[in-house]
Coordinates of C-alpha atoms and ligand atoms in Angstrom, one line a residue:
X736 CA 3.1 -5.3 13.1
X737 CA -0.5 -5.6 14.7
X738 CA -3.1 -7.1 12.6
X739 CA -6.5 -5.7 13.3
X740 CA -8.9 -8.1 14.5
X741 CA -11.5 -10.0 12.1
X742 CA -14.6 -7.1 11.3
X743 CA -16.6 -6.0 8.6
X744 CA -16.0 -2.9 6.4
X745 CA -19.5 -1.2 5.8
X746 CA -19.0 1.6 2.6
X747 CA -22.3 4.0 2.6
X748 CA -21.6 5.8 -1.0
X749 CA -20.1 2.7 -3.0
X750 CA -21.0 3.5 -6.1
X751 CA -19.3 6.9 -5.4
X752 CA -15.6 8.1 -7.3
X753 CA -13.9 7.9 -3.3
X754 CA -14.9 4.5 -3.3
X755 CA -13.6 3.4 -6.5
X756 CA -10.3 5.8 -6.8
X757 CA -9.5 5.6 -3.3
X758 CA -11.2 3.6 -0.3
X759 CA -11.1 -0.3 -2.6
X760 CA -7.5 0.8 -4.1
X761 CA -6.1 1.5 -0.3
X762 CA -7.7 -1.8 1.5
X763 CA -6.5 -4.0 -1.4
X764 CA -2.8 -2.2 -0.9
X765 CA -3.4 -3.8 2.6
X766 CA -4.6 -7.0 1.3
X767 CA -1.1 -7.6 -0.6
X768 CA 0.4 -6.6 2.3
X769 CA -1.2 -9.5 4.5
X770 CA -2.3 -6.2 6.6
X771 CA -6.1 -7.7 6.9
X772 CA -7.3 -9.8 9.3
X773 CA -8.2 -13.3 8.3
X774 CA -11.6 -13.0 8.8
X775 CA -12.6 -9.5 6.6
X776 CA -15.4 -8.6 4.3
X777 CA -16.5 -5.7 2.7
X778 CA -20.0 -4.4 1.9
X779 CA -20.7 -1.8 -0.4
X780 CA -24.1 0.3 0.3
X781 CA -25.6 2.3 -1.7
X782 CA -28.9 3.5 -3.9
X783 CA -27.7 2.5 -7.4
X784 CA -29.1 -1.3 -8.1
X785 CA -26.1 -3.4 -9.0
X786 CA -25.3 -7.0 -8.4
X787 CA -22.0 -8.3 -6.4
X788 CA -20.6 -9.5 -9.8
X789 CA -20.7 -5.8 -11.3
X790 CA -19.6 -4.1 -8.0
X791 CA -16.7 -6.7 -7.8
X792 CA -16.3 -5.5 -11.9
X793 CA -15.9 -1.6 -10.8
X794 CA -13.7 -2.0 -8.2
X795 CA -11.2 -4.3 -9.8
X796 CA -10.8 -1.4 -12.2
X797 CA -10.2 0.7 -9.4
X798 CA -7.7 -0.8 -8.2
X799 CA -5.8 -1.3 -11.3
X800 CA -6.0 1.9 -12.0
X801 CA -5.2 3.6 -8.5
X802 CA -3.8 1.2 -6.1
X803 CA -0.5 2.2 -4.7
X804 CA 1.0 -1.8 -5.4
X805 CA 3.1 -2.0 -9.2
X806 CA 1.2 -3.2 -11.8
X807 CA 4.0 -6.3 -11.6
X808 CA 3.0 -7.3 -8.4
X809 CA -1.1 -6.7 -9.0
X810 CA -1.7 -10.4 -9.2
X811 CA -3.9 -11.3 -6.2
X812 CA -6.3 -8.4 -7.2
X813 CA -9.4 -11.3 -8.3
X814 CA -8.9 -13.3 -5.2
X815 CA -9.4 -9.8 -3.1
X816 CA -12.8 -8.7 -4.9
X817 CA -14.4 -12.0 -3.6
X818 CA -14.3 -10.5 -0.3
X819 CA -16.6 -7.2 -1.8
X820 CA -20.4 -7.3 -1.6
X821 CA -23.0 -5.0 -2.5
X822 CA -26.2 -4.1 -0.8
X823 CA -28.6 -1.7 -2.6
X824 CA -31.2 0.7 -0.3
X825 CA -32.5 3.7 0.4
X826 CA -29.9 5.0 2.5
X827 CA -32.3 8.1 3.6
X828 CA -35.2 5.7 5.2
X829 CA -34.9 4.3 8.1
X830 CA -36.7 1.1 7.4
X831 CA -34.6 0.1 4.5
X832 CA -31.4 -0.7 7.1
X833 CA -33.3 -3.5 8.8
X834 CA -32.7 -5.0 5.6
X835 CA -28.6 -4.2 6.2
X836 CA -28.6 -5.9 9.6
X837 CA -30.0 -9.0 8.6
X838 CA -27.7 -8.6 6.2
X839 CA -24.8 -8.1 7.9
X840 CA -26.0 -10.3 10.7
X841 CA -25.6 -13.3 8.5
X842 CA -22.5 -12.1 6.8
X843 CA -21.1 -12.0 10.5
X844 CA -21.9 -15.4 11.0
X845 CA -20.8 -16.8 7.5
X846 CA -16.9 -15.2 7.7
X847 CA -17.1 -15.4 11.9
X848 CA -16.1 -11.4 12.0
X849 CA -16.8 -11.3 16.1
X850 CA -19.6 -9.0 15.6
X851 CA -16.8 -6.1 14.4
X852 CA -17.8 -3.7 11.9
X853 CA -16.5 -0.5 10.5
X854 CA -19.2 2.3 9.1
X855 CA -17.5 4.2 7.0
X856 CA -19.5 7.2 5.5
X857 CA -18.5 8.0 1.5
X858 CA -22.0 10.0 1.0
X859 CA -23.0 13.4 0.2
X860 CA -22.8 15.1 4.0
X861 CA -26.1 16.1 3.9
X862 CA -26.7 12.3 4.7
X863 CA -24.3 11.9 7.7
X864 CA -27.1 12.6 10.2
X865 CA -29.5 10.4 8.8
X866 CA -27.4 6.9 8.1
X867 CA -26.0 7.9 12.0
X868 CA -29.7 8.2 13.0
X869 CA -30.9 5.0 11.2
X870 CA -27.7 2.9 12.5
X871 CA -28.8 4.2 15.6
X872 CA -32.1 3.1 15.4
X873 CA -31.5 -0.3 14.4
X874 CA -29.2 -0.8 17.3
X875 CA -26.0 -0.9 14.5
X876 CA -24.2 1.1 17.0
X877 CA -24.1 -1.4 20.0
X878 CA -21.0 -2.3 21.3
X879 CA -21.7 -5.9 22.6
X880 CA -20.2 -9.3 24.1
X881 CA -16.4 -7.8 23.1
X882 CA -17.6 -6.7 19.7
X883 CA -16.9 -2.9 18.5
X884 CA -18.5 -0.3 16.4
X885 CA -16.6 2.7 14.5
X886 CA -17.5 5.1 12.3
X887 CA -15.6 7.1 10.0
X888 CA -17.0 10.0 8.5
X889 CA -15.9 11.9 5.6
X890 CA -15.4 15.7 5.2
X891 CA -16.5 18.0 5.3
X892 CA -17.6 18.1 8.8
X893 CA -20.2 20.8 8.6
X894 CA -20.5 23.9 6.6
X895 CA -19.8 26.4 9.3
X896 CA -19.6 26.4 13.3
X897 CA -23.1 25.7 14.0
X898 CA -23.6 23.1 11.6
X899 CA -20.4 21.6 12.8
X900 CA -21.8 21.1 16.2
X901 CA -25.0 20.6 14.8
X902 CA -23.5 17.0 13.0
X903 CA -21.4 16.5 16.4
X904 CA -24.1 16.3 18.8
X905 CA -26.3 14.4 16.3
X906 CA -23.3 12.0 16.1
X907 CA -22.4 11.7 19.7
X908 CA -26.4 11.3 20.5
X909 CA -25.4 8.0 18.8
X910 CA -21.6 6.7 19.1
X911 CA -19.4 7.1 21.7
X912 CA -16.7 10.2 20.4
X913 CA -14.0 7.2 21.2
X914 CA -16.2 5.4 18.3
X915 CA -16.1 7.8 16.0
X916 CA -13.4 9.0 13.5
X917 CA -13.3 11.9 11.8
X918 CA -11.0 11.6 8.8
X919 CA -8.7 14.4 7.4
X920 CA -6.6 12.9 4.9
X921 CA -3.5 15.3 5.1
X922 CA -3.1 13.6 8.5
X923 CA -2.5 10.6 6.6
X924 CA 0.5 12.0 4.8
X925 CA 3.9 10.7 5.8
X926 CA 5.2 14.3 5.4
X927 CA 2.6 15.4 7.6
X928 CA 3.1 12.6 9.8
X929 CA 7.2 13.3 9.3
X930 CA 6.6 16.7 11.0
X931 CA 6.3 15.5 14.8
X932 CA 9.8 12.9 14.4
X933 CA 11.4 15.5 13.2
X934 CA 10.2 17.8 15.9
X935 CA 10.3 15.2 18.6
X936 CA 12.8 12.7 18.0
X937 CA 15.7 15.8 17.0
X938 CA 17.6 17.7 19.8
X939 CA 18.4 20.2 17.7
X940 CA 15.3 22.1 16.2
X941 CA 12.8 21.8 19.5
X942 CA 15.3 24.9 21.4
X943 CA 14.8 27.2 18.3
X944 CA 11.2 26.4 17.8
X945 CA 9.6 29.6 19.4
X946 CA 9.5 33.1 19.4
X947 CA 12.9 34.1 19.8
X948 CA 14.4 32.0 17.4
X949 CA 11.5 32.0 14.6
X950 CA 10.8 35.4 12.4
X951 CA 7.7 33.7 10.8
X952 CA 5.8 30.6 9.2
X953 CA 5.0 30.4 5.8
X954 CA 2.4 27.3 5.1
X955 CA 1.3 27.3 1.0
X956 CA -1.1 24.5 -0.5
X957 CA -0.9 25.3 -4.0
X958 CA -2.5 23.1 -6.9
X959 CA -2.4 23.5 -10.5
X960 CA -6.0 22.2 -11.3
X961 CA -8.9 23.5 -11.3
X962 CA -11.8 22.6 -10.2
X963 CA -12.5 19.9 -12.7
X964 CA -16.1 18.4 -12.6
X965 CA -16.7 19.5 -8.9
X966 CA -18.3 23.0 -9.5
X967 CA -21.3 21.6 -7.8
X968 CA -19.8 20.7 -4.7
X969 CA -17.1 23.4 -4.9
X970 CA -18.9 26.6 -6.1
X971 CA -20.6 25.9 -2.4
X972 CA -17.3 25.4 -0.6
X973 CA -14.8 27.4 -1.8
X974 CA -11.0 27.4 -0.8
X975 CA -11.7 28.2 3.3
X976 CA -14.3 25.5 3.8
X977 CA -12.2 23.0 1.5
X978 CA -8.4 22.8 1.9
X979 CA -8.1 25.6 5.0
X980 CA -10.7 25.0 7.8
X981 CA -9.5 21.2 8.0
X982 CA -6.3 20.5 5.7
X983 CA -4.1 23.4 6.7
X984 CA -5.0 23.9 10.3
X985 CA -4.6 20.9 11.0
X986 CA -1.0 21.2 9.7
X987 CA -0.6 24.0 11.6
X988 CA -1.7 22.2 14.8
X989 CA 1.4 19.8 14.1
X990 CA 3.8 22.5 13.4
X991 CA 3.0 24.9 16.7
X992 CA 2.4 22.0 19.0
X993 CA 4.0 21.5 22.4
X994 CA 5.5 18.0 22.7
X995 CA 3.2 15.6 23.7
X996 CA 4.5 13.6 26.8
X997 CA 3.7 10.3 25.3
X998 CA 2.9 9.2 21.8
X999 CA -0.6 8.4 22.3
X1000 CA -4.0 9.3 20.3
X1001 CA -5.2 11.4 23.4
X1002 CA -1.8 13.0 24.2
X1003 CA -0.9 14.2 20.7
X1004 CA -4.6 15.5 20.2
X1005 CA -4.6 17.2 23.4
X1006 CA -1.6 19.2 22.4
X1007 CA -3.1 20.0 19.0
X1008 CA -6.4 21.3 20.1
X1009 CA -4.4 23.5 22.6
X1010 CA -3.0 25.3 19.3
X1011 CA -6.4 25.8 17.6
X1012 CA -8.1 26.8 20.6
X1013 CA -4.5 29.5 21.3
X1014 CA -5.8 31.1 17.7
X1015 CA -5.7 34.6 17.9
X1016 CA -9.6 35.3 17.1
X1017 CA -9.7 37.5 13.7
X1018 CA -12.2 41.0 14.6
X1019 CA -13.7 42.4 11.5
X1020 CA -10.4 44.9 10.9
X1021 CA -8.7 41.6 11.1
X1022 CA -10.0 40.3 8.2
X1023 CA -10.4 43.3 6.1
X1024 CA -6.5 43.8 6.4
X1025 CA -5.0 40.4 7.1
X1026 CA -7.1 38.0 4.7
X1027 CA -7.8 37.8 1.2
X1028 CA -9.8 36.1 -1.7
X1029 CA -9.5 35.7 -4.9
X1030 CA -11.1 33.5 -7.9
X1031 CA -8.8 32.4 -11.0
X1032 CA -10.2 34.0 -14.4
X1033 CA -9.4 32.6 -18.2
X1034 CA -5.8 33.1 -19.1
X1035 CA -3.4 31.0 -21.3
X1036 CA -1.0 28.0 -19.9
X1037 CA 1.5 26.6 -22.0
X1038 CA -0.1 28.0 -25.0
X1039 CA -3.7 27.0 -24.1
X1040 CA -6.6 28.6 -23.1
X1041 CA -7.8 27.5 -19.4
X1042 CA -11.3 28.6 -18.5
X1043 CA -12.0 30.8 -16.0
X1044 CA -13.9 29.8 -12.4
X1045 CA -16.9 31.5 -13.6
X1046 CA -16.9 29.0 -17.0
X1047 CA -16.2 25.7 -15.0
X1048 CA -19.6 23.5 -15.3
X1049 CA -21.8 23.6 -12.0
X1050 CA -20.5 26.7 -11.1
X1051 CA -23.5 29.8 -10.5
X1052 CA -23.6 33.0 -12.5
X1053 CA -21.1 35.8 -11.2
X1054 CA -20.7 33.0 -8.5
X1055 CA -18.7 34.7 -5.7
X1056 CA -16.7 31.8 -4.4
X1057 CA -13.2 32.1 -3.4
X1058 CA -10.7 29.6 -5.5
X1059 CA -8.0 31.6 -3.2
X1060 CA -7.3 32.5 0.5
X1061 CA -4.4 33.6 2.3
X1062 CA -4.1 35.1 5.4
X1063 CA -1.9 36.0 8.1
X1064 CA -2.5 35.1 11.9
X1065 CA -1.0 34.7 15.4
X1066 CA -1.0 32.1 18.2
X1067 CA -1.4 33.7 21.5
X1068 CA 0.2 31.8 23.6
X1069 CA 4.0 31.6 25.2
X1070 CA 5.9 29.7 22.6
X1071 CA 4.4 31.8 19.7
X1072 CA 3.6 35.0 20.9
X1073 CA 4.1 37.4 18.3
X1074 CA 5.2 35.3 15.6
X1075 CA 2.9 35.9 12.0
X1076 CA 1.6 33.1 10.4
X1077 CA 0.6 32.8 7.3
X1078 CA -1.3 30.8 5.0
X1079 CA -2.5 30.4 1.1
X1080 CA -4.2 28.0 -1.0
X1081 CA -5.6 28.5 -4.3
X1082 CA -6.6 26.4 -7.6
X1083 CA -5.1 27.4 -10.9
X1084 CA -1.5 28.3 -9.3
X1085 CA 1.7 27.5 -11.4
X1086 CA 2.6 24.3 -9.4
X1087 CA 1.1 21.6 -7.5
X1088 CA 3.0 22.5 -3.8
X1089 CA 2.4 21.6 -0.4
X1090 CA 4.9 22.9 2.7
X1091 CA 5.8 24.6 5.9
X1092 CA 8.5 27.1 5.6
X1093 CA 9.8 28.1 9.1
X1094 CA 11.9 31.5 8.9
X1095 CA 14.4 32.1 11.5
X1096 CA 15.5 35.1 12.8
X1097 CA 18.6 37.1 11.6
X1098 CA 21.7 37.3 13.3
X1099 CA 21.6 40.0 16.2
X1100 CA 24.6 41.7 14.6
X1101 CA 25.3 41.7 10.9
X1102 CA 28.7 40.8 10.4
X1103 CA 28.9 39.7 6.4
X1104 CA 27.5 43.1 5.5
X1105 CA 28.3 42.5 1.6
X1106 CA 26.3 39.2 1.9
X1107 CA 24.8 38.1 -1.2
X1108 CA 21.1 38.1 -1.4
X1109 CA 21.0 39.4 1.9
X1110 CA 17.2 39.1 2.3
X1111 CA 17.4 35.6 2.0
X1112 CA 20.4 34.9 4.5
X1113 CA 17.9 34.5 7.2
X1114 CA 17.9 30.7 7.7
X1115 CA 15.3 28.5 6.2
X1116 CA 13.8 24.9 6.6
X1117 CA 11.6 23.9 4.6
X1118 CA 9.0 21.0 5.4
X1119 CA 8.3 19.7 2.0
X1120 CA 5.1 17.7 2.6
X1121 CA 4.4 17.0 -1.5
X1122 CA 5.6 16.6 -4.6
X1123 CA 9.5 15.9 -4.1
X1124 CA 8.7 15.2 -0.4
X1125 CA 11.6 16.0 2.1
X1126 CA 13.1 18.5 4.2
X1127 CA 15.5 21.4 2.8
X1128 CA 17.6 23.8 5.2
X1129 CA 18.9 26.9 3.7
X1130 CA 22.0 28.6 5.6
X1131 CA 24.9 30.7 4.9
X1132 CA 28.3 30.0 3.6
X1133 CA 31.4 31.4 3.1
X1134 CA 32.4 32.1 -1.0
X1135 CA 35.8 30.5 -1.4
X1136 CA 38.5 33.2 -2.0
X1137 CA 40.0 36.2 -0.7
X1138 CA 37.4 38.1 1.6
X1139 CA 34.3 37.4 3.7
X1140 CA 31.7 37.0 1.0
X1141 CA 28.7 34.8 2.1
X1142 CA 26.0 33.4 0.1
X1143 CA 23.0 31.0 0.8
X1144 CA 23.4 27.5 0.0
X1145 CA 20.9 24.4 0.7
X1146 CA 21.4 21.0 2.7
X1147 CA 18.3 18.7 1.1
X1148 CA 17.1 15.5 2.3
X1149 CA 14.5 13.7 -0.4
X1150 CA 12.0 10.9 0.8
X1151 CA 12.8 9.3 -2.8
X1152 CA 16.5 8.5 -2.0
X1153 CA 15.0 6.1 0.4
X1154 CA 15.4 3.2 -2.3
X1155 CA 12.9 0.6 -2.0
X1156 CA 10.6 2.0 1.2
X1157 CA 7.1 1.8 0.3
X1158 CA 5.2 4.3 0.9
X1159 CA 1.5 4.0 2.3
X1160 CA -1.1 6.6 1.0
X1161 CA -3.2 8.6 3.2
X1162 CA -5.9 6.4 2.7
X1163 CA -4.4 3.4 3.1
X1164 CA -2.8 4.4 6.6
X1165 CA -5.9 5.8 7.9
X1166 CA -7.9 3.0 7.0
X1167 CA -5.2 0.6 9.1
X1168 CA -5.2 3.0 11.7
X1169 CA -9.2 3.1 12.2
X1170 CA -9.4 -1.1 11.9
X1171 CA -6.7 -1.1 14.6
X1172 CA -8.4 1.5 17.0
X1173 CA -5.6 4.3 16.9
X1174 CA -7.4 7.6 16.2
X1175 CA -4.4 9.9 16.8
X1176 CA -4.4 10.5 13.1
X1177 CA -8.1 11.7 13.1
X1178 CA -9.6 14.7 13.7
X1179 CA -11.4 15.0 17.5
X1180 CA -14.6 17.1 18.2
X1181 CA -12.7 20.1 19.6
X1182 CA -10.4 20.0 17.2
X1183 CA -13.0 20.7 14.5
X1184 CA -14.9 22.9 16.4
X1185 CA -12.0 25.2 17.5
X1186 CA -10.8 25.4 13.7
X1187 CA -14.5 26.6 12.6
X1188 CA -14.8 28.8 15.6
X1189 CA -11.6 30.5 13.9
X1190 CA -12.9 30.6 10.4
X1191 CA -16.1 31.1 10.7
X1192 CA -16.3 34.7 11.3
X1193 CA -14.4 34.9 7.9
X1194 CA -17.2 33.1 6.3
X1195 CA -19.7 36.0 7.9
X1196 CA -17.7 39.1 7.0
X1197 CA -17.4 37.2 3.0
X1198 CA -21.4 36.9 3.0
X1199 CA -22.5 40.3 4.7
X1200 CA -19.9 42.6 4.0
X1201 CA -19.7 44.1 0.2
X1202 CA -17.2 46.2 0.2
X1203 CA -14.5 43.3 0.9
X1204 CA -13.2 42.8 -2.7
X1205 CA -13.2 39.2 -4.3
X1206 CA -9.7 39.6 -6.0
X1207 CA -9.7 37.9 -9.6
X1208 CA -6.1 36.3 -10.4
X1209 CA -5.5 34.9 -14.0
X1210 CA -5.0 31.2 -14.0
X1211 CA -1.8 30.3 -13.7
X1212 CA -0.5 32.8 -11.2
X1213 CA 0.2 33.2 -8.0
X1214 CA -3.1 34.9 -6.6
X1215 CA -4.2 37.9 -6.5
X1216 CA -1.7 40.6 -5.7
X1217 CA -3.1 42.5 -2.2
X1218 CA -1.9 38.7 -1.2
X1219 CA 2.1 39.8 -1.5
X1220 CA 1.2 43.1 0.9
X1221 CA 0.2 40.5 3.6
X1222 CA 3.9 39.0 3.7
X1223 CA 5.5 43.0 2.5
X1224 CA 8.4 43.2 5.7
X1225 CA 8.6 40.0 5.1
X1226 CA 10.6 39.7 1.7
X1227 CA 7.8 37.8 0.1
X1228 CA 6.2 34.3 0.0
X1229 CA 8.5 31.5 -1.4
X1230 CA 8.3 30.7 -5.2
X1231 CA 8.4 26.8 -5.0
X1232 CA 8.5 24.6 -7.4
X1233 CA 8.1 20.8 -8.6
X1234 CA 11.7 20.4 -7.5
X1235 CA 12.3 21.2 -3.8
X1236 CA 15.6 22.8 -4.1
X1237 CA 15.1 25.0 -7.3
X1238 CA 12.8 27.0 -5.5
X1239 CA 12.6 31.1 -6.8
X1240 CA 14.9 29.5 -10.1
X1241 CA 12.2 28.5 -12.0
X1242 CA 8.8 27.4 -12.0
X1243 CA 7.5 24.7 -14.1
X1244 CA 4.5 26.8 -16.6
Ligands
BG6_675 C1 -9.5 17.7 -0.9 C2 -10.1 18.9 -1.5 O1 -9.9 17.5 0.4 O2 -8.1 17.9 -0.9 C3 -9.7 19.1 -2.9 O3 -11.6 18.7 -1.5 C4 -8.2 19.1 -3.0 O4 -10.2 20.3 -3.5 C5 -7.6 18.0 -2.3 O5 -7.8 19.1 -4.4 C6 -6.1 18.1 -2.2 O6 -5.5 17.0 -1.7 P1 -4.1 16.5 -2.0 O7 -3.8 15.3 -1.2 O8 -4.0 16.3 -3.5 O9 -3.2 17.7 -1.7

């Protein structure tokens, strides 16, 4: 295993909930896992006035609370905090980070970190430009005598196409784009990551993965939660801007991909861009037919009442912000030509479930005619990316006695029977990954452009067109209904569940 080379990790937003539940917890599951260089510190940036002592406080509890390691084994966690610091300014003027390269100009020469440092942006977006600008200014950016610069920057990356350029050209006025990582933390999933090895490294599936093989894709992100105590953020979001634009096309890139010819960061993002850019553009029919929205009102889950979107705090009056999208689209290009895609993503569904269901054609001729279920005969494999990650294949099989009678069964795989294999969460292998150089697993410039340069005339038809009907769904369910005619022809959308292999048996409520 590499070890990345001695650097400093700079955290704008520390006093933030990423920091604390996610970024500290995921560089201290490195830490135990002698996965740091020798030579490492981090400094926490941010507006609120706290000393190192109550920063070092914070984040022990963090990581107690969220690290991946067992509590057992949690026993190094007070000689890790030594390596946090804290440094409070005024992260939107430009003066105030003269005061972090001293700073970080002595801490350089106090732990002998070669000049390497790691900007890694945890703020409200809004301040992206500006800590990019003022790093700039101060010459942060510099790659000098052997030492590097990164930045990683949260999402979301814009709010629409033209502020999504917007932020890349104000970035790449200031760090090289082989300096700069963009981080989408689905790609940081093993699942996710699971879907090019068992693309790539299978004979069998790669000669049925196209158009004459495949009837159609089903991709669901489904969560049970609401939206908690991020109406503020959220109620300006909504579902396209939050899990689809960057989450599930990004998934999608995987899925449709041609096989890269080697496994390398510009190889593999080459051949991922191709499928965003090969997105069949949606017209204005498109998206009054083949897309819809809907918004979760009050209903009762297992016996309680669960508030509506328009009751959550932070969210506007009759606030028109989708909680649910689903679509269906193509990918114009040889391997997928004609082939429907579809997609959904809601809050407030009956289960937390995230997967790719590729559905492959019938048989040409129909031999079992009195097959069970016949509708469902059609070969499935399911890509379970989470909760009861794995991979399940449904084909037919011959009922034991007299006759021909056939019925679906399933062959499963589940990551869990892998006893004793640790696994890293997204966080935690990004973070690696970006200390180590390997960017494969981020998000490049064309990437997020081409996937706003699909969605974004969604986003316009939503805001000037009326008549195109927010639907409401109760909470609980599985969206609105116009969402089942996308897939009619189609025998449905899957009902998964918790449990990977009791999918349409029962659903936990
Ligand atoms: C985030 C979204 O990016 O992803 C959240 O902002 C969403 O709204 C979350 O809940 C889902 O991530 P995961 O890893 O729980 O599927």
């Amino acid at each position: 295993m590499k070890t990345p080379h001695n650097h400093i990790l700079v955290i704008f937003g520390a006093s933030g909930d990423l920091t604390k539940r996610k970024l500290i917890p995921s560089v201290y599951d490195l830490y135990h896992q002698k996965l740091l260089p020798k030579n490492f510190a981090i400094v926490g940036v941010g507006r609120t006035q706290i000393d190192n002592d109550n920063f070092r406080q914070s984040m022990s509890e963090g990581i107690h609370e969220f690290s991946n390691i067992s509590k057992k084994e949690k026993t190094d966690v007070d000689d890790f905090v030594k390596c946090l610091n804290y440094i409070s300014l005024d992260t939107s003027n430009v003066d105030d980070y003269g005061k972090l390269k001293t700073y970080l100009e002595e801490m350089d020469k106090e732990k002998q970190t070669g000049g390497n440092i790691i900007f890694y942006l945890a703020t409200p977006p809004q301040l992206y430009g500006p800590v990019c600008e003022s790093l700039g200014h101060h010459g942060l950016n510099k790659q000098e005598h052997g030492a590097w610069r990164r930045i990683i920057i949260e999402k979301p990356f814009g709010t629409n196409l033209d502020s999504a350029i917007k932020l890349n050209t104000q970035i790449q006025s200031i760090f090289d784009e082989d300096q700069i990582y963009r981080i989408d933390h689905y790609l940081g999933k093993e699942t996710v990551q699971n879907l090019l090895v068992t693309r790539f490294a299978n004979g069998i599936f790669e000669p049925l993965w196209n158009n004459r093989f495949i009837r159609h894709i089903e991709i669901t992100s489904s969560e049970s939660i609401g939206i908690g105590n991020r109406g503020g953020y959220y109620d300006k979001s909504g579902a396209l801007r939050d899990m689809l634009q960057n989450h599930l096309l990004q998934v999608v890139g995987l899925t449709a991909m041609e096989p890269p010819a080697l496994l390398d960061s510009n190889a593999i993002r080459n051949e991922t861009v191709k499928v965003l850019q090969s997105l069949r553009p949606l017209s204005e029919e498109d998206i009054v037919k083949n897309v819809v929205r809907g918004q979760y009102t009050s209903s009762m889950i297992k016996g309680e009442i669960v508030k509506g979107y328009q009751e959550e705090n932070g969210v506007r009056e009759h606030s028109r912000t989708e909680t649910y999208a689903a679509m269906q689209f193509y990918i114009d290009n040889w391997r997928w030509g004609g082939v429907p895609f579809y997609i959904r993503t809601g809050k407030r569904l009956p289960t937390r479930v995230t997967e790719i269901a590729i559905h492959f054609k019938n048989t040409p001729h129909q031999l079992f005619k009195n097959i069970q279920d016949a509708d469902h005969v059609n070969n499935q494999l399911i890509i379970r990316i989470q909760p009861d990650e794995g991979i399940l294949f449904k084909f037919g099989m011959k009922v034991p006695g007299a006759g021909f009678k056939a019925q679906n069964v399933n062959m499963d795989f589940h990551y869990s029977d892998l006893n004793n294999t640790y696994v890293p969460s997204s966080y935690e292998r990004l973070l690696l990954d970006c200390m180590l150089g390997d960017s494969t697993l981020y998000a490049r410039a064309d990437a997020v452009r081409a996937s706003w340069e699909f969605v974004n005339p969604i986003l316009d038809a939503w805001r000037n067109d009326c008549s195109i009907p927010l639907h409401g769904y109760p909470a609980g369910t599985w969206g609105p209904k116009p969402a089942d005619e996308l897939v009619v022809g189609h025998h449905g959308w899957r009902q998964p569940c918790k449990n990977l292999v009791k999918d349409g048996e029962y659903c936990e409520l």
